[in-house]
XYZ file of C-alpha atoms in Angstrom:
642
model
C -23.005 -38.181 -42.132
C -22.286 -34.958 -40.271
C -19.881 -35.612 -37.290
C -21.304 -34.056 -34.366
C -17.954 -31.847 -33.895
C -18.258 -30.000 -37.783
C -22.055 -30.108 -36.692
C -21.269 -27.996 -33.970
C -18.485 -25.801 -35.520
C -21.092 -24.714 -38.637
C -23.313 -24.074 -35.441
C -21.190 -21.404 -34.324
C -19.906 -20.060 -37.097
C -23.799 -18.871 -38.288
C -23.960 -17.810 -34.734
C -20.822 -15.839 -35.149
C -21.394 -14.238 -38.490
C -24.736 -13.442 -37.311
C -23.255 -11.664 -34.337
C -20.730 -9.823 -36.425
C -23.150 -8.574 -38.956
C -25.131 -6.947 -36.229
C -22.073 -5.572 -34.427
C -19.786 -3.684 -36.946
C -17.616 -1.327 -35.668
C -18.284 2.299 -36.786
C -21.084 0.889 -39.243
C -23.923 2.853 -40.511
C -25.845 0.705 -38.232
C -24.067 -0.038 -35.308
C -24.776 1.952 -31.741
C -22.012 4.381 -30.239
C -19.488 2.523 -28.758
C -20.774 4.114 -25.443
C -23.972 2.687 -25.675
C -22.954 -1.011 -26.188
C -23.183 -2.721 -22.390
C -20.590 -4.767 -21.119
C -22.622 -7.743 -21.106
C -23.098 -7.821 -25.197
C -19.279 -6.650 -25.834
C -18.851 -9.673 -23.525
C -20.721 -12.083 -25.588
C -19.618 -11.366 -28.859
C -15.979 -11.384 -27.423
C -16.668 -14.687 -26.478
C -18.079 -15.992 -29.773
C -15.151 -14.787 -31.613
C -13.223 -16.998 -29.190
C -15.053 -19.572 -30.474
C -15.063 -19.066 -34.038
C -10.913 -18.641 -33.750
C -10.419 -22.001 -31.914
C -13.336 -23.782 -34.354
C -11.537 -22.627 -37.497
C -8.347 -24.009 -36.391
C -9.699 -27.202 -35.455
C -11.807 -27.314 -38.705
C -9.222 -26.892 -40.693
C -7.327 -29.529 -39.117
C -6.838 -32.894 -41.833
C -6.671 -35.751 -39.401
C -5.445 -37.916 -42.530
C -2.642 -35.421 -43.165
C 0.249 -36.325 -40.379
C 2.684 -34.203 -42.423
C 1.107 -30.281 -41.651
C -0.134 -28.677 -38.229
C 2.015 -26.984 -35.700
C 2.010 -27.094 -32.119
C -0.760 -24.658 -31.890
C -2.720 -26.587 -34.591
C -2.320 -29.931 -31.695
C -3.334 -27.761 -28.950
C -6.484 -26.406 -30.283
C -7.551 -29.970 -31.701
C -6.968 -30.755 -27.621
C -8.792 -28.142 -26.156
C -11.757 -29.134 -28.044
C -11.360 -33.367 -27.392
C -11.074 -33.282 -31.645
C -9.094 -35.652 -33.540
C -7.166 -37.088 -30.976
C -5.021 -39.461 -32.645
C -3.742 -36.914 -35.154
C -2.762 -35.319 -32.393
C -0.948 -37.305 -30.627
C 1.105 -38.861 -33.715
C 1.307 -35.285 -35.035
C 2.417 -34.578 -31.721
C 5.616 -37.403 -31.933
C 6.137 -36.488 -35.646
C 6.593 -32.649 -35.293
C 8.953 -32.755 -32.621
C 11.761 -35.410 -33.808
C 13.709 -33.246 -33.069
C 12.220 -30.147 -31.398
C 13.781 -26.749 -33.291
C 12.546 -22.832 -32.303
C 13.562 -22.176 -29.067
C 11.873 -19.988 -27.126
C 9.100 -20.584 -30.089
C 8.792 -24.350 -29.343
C 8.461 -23.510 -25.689
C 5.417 -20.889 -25.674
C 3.227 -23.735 -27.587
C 4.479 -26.785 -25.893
C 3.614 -25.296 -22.762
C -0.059 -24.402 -23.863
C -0.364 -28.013 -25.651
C 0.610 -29.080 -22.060
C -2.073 -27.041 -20.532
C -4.703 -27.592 -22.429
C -3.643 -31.068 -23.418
C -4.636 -32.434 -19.215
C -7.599 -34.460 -19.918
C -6.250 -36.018 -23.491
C -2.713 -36.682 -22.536
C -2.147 -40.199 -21.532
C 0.899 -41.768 -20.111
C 2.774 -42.384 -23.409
C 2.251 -38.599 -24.303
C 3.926 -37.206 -21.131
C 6.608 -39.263 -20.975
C 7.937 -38.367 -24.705
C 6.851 -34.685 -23.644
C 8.822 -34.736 -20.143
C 12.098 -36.361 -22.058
C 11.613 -33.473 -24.652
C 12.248 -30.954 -21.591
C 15.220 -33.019 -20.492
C 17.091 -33.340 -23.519
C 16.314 -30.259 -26.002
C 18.337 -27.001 -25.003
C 16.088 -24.189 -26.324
C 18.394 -20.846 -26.736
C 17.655 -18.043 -24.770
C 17.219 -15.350 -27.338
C 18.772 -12.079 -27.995
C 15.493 -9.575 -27.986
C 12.783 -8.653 -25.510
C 9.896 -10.650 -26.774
C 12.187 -13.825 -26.560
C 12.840 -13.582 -22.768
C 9.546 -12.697 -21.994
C 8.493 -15.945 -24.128
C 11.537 -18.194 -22.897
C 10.756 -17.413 -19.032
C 6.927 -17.304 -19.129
C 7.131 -20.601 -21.153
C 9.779 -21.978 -18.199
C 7.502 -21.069 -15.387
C 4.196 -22.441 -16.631
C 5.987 -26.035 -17.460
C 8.086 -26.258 -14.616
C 5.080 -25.473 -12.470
C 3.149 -28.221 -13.800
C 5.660 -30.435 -11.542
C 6.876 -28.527 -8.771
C 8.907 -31.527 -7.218
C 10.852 -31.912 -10.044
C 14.459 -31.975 -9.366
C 17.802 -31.214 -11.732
C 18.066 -34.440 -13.744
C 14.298 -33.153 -15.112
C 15.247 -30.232 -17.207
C 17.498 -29.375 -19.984
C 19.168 -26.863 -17.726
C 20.096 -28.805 -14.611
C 17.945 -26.696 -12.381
C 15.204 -28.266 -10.118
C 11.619 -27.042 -10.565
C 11.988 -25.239 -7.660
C 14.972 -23.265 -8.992
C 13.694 -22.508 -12.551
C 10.469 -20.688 -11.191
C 12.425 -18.734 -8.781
C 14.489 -17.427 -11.528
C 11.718 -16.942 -14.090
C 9.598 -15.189 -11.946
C 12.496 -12.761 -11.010
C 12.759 -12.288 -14.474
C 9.119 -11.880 -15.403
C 8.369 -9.220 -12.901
C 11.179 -7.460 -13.441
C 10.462 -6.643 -17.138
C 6.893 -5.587 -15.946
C 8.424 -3.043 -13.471
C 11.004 -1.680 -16.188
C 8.515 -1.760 -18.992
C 5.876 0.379 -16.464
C 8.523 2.538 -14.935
C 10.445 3.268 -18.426
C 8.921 2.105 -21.328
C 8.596 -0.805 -23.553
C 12.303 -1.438 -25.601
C 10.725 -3.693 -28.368
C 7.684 -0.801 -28.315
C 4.464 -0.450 -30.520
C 5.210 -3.220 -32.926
C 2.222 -4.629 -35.140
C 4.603 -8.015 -36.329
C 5.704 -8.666 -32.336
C 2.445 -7.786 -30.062
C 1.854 -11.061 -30.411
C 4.674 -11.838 -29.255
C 3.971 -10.350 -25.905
C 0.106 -11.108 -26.043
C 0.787 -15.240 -26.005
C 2.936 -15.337 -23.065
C 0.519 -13.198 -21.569
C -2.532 -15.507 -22.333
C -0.481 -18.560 -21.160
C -0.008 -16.785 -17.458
C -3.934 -15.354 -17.502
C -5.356 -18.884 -18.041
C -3.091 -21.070 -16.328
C -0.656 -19.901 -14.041
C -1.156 -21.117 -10.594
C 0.687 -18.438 -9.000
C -2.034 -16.014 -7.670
C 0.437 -13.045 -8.342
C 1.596 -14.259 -11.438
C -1.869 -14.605 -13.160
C -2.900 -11.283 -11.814
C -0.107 -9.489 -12.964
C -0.258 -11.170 -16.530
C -3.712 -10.216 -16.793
C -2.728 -6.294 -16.075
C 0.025 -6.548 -18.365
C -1.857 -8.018 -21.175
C -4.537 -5.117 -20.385
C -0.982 -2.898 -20.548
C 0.120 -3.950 -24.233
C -3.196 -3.445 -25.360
C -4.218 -0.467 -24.524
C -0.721 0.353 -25.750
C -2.085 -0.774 -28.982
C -5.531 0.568 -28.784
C -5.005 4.283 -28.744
C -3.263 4.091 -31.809
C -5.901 2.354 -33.729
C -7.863 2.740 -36.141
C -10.183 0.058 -37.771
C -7.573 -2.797 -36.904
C -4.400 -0.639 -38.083
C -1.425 -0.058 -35.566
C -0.754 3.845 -36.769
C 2.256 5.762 -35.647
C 5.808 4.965 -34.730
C 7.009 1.091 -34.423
C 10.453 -0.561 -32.989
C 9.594 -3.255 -35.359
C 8.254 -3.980 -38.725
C 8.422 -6.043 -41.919
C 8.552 -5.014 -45.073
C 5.579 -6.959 -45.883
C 3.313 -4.855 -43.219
C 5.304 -1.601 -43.947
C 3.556 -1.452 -47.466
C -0.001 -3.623 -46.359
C -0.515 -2.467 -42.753
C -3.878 -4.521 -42.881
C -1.988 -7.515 -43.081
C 0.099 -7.201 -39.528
C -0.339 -9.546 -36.929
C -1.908 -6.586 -34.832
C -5.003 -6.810 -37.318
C -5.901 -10.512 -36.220
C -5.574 -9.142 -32.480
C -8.022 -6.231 -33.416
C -10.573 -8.515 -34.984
C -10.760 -10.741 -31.691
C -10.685 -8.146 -28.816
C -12.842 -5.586 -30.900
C -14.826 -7.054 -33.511
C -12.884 -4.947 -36.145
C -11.775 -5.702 -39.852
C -11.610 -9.148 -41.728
C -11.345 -12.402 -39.663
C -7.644 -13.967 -39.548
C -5.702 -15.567 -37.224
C -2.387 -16.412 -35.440
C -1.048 -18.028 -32.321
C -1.355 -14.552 -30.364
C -5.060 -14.580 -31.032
C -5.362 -18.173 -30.994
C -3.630 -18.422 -27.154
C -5.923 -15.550 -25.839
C -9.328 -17.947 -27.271
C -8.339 -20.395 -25.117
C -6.649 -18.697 -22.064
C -10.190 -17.536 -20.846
C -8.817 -13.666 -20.945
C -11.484 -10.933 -21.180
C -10.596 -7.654 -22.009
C -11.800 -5.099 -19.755
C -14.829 -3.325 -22.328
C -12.888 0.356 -21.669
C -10.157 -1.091 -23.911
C -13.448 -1.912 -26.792
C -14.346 1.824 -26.098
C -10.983 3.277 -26.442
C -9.978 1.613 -29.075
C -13.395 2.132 -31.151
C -14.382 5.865 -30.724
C -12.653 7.765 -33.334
C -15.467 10.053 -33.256
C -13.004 13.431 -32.832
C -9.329 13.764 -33.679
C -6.911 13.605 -30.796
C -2.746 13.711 -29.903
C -1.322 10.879 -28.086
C 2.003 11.113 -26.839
C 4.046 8.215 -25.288
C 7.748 7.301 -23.683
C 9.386 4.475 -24.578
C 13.115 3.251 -24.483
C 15.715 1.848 -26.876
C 16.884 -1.777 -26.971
C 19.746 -1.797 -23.934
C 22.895 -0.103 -26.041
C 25.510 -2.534 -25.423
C 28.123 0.513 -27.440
C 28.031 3.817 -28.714
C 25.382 5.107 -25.513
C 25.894 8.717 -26.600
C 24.919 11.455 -24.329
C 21.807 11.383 -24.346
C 22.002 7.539 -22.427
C 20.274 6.680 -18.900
C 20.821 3.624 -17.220
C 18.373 1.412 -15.834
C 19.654 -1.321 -13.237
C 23.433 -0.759 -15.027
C 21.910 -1.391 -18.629
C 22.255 2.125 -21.193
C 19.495 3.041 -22.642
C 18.021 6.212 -24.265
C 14.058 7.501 -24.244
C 11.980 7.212 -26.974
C 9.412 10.440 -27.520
C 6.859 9.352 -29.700
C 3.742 11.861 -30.973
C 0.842 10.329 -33.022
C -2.351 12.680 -34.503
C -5.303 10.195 -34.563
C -7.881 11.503 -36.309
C -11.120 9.563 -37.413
C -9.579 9.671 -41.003
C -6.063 8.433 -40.385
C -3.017 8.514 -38.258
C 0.208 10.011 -38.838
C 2.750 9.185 -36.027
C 6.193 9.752 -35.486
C 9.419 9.133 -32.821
C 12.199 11.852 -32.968
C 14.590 9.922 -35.672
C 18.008 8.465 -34.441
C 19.006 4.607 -34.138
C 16.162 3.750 -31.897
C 15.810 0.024 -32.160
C 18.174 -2.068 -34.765
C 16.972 -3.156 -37.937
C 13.334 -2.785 -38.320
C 12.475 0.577 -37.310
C 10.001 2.686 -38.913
C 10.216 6.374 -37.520
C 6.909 7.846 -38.930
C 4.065 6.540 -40.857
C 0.845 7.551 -42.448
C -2.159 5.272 -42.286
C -5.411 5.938 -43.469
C -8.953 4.131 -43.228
C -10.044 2.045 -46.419
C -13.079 0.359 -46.523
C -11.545 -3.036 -47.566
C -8.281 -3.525 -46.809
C -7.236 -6.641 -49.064
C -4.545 -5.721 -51.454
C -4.433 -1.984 -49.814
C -1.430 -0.793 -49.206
C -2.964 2.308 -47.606
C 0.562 4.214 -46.229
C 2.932 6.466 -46.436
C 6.525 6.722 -44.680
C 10.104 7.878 -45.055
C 13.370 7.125 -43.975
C 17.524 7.247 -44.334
C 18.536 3.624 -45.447
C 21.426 3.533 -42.918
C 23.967 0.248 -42.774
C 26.740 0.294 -40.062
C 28.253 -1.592 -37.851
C 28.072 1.284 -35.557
C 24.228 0.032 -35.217
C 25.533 -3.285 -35.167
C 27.831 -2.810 -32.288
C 25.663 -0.741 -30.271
C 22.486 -3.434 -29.941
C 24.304 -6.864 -30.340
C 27.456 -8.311 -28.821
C 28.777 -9.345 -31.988
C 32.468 -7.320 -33.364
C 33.029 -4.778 -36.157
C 33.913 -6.699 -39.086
C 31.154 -9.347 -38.777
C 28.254 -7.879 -37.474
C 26.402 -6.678 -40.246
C 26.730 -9.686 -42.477
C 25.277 -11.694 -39.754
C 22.434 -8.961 -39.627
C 21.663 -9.810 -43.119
C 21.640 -13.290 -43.016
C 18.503 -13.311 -41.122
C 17.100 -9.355 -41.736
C 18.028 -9.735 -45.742
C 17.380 -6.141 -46.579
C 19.465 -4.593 -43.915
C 22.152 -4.084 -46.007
C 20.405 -2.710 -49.092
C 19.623 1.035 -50.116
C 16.134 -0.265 -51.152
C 15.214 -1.138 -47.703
C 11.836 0.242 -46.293
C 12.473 0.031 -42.470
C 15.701 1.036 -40.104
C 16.548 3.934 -38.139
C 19.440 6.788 -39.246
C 21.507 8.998 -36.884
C 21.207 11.573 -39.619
C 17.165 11.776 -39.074
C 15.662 14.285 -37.319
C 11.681 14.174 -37.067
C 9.072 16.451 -35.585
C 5.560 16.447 -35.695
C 2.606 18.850 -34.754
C -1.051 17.587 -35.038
C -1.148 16.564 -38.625
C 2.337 17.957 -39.722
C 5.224 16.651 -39.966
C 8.705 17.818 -40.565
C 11.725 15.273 -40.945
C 15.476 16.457 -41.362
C 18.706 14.700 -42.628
C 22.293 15.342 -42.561
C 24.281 13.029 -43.916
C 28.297 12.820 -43.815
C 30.107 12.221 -46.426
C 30.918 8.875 -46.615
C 27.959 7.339 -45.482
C 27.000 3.664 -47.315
C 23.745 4.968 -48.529
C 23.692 8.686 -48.788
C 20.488 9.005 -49.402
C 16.616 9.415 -47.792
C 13.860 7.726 -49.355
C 10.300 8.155 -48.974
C 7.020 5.553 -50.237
C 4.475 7.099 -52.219
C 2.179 3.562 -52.327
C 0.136 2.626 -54.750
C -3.046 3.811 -53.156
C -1.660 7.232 -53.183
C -3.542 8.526 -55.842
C -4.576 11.830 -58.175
C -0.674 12.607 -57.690
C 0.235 16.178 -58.940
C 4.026 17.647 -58.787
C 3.381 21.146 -58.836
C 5.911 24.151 -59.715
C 5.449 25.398 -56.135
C 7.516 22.389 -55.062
C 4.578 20.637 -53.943
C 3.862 17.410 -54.119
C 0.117 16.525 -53.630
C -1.585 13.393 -53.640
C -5.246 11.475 -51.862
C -5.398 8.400 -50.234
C -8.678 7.084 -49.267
C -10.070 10.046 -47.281
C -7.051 11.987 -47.262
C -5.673 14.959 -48.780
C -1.569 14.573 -49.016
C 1.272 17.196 -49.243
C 4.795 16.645 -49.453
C 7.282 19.296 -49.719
C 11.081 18.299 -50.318
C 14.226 20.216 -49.718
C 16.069 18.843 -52.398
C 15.768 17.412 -55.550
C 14.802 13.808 -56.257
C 13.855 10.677 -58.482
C 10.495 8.535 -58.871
C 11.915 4.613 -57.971
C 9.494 1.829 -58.236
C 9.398 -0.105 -55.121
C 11.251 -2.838 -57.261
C 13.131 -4.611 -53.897
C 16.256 -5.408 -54.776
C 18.418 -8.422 -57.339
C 19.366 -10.110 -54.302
C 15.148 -10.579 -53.576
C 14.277 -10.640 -56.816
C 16.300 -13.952 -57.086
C 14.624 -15.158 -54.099
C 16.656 -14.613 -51.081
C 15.444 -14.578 -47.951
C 12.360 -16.548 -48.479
C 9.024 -15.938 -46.361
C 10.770 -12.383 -46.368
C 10.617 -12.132 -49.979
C 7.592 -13.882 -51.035
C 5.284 -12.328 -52.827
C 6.882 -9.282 -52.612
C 6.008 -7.845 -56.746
C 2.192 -8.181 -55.555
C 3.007 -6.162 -52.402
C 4.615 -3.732 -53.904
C 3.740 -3.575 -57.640
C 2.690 0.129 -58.622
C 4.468 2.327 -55.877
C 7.038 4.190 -56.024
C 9.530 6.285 -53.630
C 10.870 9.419 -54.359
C 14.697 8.857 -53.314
C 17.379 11.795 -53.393
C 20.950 11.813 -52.684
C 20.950 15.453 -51.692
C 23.273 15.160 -48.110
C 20.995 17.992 -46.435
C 18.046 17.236 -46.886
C 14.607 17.377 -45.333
C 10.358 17.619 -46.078
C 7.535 18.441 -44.944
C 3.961 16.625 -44.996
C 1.028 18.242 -44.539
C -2.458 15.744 -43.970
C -5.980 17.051 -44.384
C -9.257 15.282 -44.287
C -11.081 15.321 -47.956
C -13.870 16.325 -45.816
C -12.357 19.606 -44.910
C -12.146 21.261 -48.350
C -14.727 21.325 -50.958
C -12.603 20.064 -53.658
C -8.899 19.064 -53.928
C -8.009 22.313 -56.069
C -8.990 24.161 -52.959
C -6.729 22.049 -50.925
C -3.807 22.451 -53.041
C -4.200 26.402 -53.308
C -4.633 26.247 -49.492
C -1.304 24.410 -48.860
C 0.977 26.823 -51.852
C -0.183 29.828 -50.404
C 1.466 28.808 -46.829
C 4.741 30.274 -45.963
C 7.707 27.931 -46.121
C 11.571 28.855 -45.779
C 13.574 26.550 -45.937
C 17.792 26.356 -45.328
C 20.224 23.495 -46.074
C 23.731 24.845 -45.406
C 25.119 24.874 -42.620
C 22.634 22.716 -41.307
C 18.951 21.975 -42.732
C 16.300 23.911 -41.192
C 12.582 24.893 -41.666
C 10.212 27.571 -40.497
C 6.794 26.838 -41.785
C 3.006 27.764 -41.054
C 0.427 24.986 -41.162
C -2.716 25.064 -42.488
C -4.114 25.684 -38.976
C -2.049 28.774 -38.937
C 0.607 27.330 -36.298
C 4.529 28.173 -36.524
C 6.273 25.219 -36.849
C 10.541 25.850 -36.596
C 13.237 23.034 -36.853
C 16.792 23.037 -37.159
C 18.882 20.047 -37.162
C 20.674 19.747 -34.063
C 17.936 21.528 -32.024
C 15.146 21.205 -30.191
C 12.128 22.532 -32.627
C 9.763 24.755 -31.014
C 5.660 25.372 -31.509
C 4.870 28.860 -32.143
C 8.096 29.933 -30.726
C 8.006 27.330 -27.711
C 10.885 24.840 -27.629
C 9.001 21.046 -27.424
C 9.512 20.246 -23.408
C 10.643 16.454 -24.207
C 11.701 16.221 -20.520
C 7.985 16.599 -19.172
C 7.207 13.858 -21.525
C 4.864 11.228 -19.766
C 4.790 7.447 -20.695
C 1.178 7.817 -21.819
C -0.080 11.090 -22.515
C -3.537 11.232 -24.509
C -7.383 11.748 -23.240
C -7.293 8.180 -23.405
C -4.863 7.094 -21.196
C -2.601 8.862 -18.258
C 1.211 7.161 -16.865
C 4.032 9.098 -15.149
C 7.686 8.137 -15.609
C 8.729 5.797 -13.324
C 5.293 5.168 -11.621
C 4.263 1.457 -12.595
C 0.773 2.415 -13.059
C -1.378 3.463 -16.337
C -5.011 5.076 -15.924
C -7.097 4.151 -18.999
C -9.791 7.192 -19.238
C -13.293 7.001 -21.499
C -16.077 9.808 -20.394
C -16.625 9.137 -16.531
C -14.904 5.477 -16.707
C -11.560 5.098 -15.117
C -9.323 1.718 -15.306
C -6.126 1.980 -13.022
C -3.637 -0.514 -13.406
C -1.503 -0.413 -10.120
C 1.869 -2.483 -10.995
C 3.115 -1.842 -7.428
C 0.589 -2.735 -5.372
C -0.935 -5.955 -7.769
C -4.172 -4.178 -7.707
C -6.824 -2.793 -10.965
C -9.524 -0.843 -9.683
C -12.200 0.257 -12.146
C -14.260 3.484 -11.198
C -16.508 5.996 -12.354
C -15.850 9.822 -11.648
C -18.774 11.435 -10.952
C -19.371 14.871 -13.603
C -18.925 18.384 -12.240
């Protein structure tokens, strides 16, 4: 016999899939995004809630104490399903608590949503867990957020509390103060300067769950308000470089995993919840916002859906604070160094190509430009294209982490394995240079002598197809619905994406695994030239009758190129602009220098932010969402046509 809970999760599931059939984004079949009311964006929202939650819970073995995480136990309690597996699994999985600030963010939903199922028994070994288990603070961005959000919401459930309560010897009293202070602090730097973790498809969800756990149950009126405009914020960060569930342009932060199969980011799961877009998958991000009751406003659906016409977005964002090494181009904010972040993205309903101006922007994991395109199916695609300077120092160790020369990059690489590898896909050079115009882009290297990896490398994936090396010095290639061009300075050699004998062997683990189907059949074209530099030039297939007639577009464009003293470019797109870079200098647009100091934190026909002004307009057709960080407020309103 059919319990009445599966009974009811098939229920919903035919009701979902019946919902998402009739609702594809940018199908054959599907209205314009305008034309889709609130009410039905609503809806279907709301049933992919449902199927997120369901699927968690049905997947739950209640005869299986050994598997399910703390998210697992709080879905299984928001529903009232198997509640004895959750409360043993409950005891089991937390002798003895380890994660930190990712034990806390959980634990506090479990707490939340756990009210009505919770008996005696269960919050006293829950309230001893606060008192004896010292979760670490963290050393990035998304871990504060998480550790003080977390703090709040579970010290609020029991205000009287006093210091023999917590772990930290503060009374309840105390530890909100503080986390508040902390909380809306980071909201007015991240409004006034930019994000310092910014645009990352592993960590939005990082940012998303503590922002679902103060939407649904903070009881602090300004608290929930302002976590519902900042999880409106990170979004819309996210959904004007979209496309079909892919996080295009520049990223702080990325794994190698996602740098070759962008599909497969965390940002993807968030994209199929909020927007009804790509496969079904899931995480704690999306699973926190199912149950926190948050509905995204439907301008955010519209923005992030209509790819009808090919756009520039331009954004602001900061560096990690710079503990070292500031260099001149350093600001402070509130006595912490930091240095802006220009980034430039070309979204066209084809693909993205996005790009930050090179330098060490944020340690590790930093991908400086990227090429994504649209794919039909996006299992197994690893539908990109990106470059980069493999650089190792502990100059970039010093300068983000508080840890001394002659350590600091072997403690890197104990938990970031590839740091310290020339085969590395991700990290940020102080020999790169990058500058991008619509759909070209120009990068620039010049490496000292000296340097641990002298070399640049860049990913020609697998999906990269119909590749042709011509004598022109052209390198031409198609992925999907694109028509590639890559023009180096210098000479180079085809490397299979092959990872290196320290991964091979299986170091690293999760970071590893599964890493010859990830990357099995591309290839990067590395050189060791010191100066050094390309260009690529993207074109829709649809724009040329064949791909002949794109490549005898591209050869007959002018290109002169210089390496010595320093490398530099003058070059005329295919749209007939004059593109000029030298490294050192600011590059100019048909002889005007780029005006990076008028740069605005948002900067698109989608969205509108000033430096330092704690607000964000979101903007589709006569619609207008303002997001007021200084005065608590969002206004929606509709500007009437001239």
């Amino acid at each position: 016999m059919i319990s009445p809970y599966r009974l009811l999760h098939f229920t919903r599931c035919l009701a979902v899939a019946a919902i998402l059939v009739g609702s594809s984004v940018n199908g054959d079949d599907s209205p314009p995004v305008a034309e889709i009311s609130e009410a039905d964006l609503v809806h279907q929202y709301r049933e992919r809630c449902d199927y997120v939650i369901d699927q968690t819970v049905a997947n739950t073995d209640p005869n299986d104490l050994t598997r399910g995480s703390n998210f697992t136990i709080a879905a299984n309690l928001f529903r009232g399903a198997n509640l004895d597996w959750a409360r043993e699994r409950l005891r089991l999985s937390n002798d003895p608590p380890t994660g930190a600030m990712f034990w806390m963010h959980p634990m506090a939903l479990l707490m939340h949503v756990g009210r009505e199922e919770l008996n005696e028994d269960d919050w006293a070994f829950i309230r001893e867990l606060w008192r004896t288990y010292f979760p670490y603070r963290g050393d990035t961005e998304n871990h504060w957020v998480m550790y003080y959000v977390s703090l709040y919401l579970v010290a609020e459930m029991f205000p009287d509390a006093g210091p023999e309560a917590w772990y930290n010897g503060k009374s309840s009293v105390e530890i909100m103060a503080d986390a508040k202070e902390f909380i809306l602090d980071w909201m007015r730097i991240t409004t006034s300067y930019g994000q310092g973790e910014y645009d990352s498809p592993n960590y939005i969800e990082e940012y998303t769950r503590p922002m679902a756990l103060l939407v649904g149950w903070a009881r602090d009126p300004e608290l929930q308000q302002m976590g519902k405009m900042m999880m409106d914020y990170i979004l819309l960060d996210y959904a004007v470089e979209n496309l079909g569930g892919l996080y295009g342009g520049a990223h702080s932060r990325l794994y190698p995993r996602y740098l070759l199969q962008p599909g497969m980011a965390h940002s993807a799961a968030h994209a199929w919840l909020l927007w009804g877009q790509g496969e079904f998958s899931s995480n704690g991000g999306t699973l926190m916002i199912a149950m926190s009751g948050y509905t995204p406003p439907s301008i955010l659906f519209r923005i992030a859906s209509d790819r009808d016409k090919a756009y520039v977005h331009k954004e602001l964002k900061r560096t990690r604070w710079r503990f070292r090494h500031a260099g001149p181009n350093a600001f402070e904010v509130d006595g912490k160094s930091t240095i802006p972040v220009y980034k430039y993205s070309y979204v066209h309903p084809d693909f993205i190509l996005g790009s930050s101006q090179g330098g060490l922007l944020q340690p590790i994991q930093q991908q400086t430009w990227s090429l994504v395109w649209r794919e039909e199916n996006l299992e197994g695609k690893s539908n990109t294209m990106f470059g980069l300077q493999p650089y190792s120092s502990p100059i970039e160790g010093t300068m983000f982490f508080n840890s001394d020369w002659d350590t600091v990059t072997d403690l890197i690489a104990r938990s970031k394995v590839d740091y310290d590898s020339p085969d590395k896909l991700e990290g940020g050079s102080p020999y790169e240079q990058v500058f991008q115009h619509e759909a070209t882009l120009i990068a620039l290297y010049n490496i000292p002598e000296g340097t641990r990896f002298p070399l640049i490398s860049t990913l020609f994936s697998r999906d990269v197809n119909r590749r042709v090396e011509d004598e022109s010095g052209w390198i031409f290639g198609q992925g999907g619905p694109v028509y590639i061009a890559y023009r180096p300075f210098a000479p180079g050699e085809w490397k299979p994406v092959d990872w290196t004998g320290l991964l091979k062997g299986g170091a690293g683990a999760w970071f590893s695994t599964g890493f010859k189907e990830l990357s099995e059949g591309s290839e990067c074209l590395v050189s060791y030239s010191l100066k050094n530099g390309y260009i690529v030039e993207i074109a829709p297939v649809s724009a040329y009758e064949t791909y002949r007639d794109f490549q005898e577009a591209v050869r007959a464009l002018p290109v002169e190129v210089r390496l010595e003293p320093t490398p530099r470019v003058r070059y005329t797109n295919l749209d007939g602009v004059k593109l000029e870079a030298e490294y050192g200098r600011t590059p100019s647009v048909d002889g005007e220098n780029v005006d990076y100091s008028s740069w605005k934190l948002f900067d698109g026909p989608f969205a509108q932010a000033e430096r330092e002004s704690q607000s964000l307009e979101m903007i589709y057709g006569s619609e207008r969402y303002v997001l007021d960080f200084k005065n608590r407020s969002a206004e929606t309103s509709v500007v009437e046509s001239e």
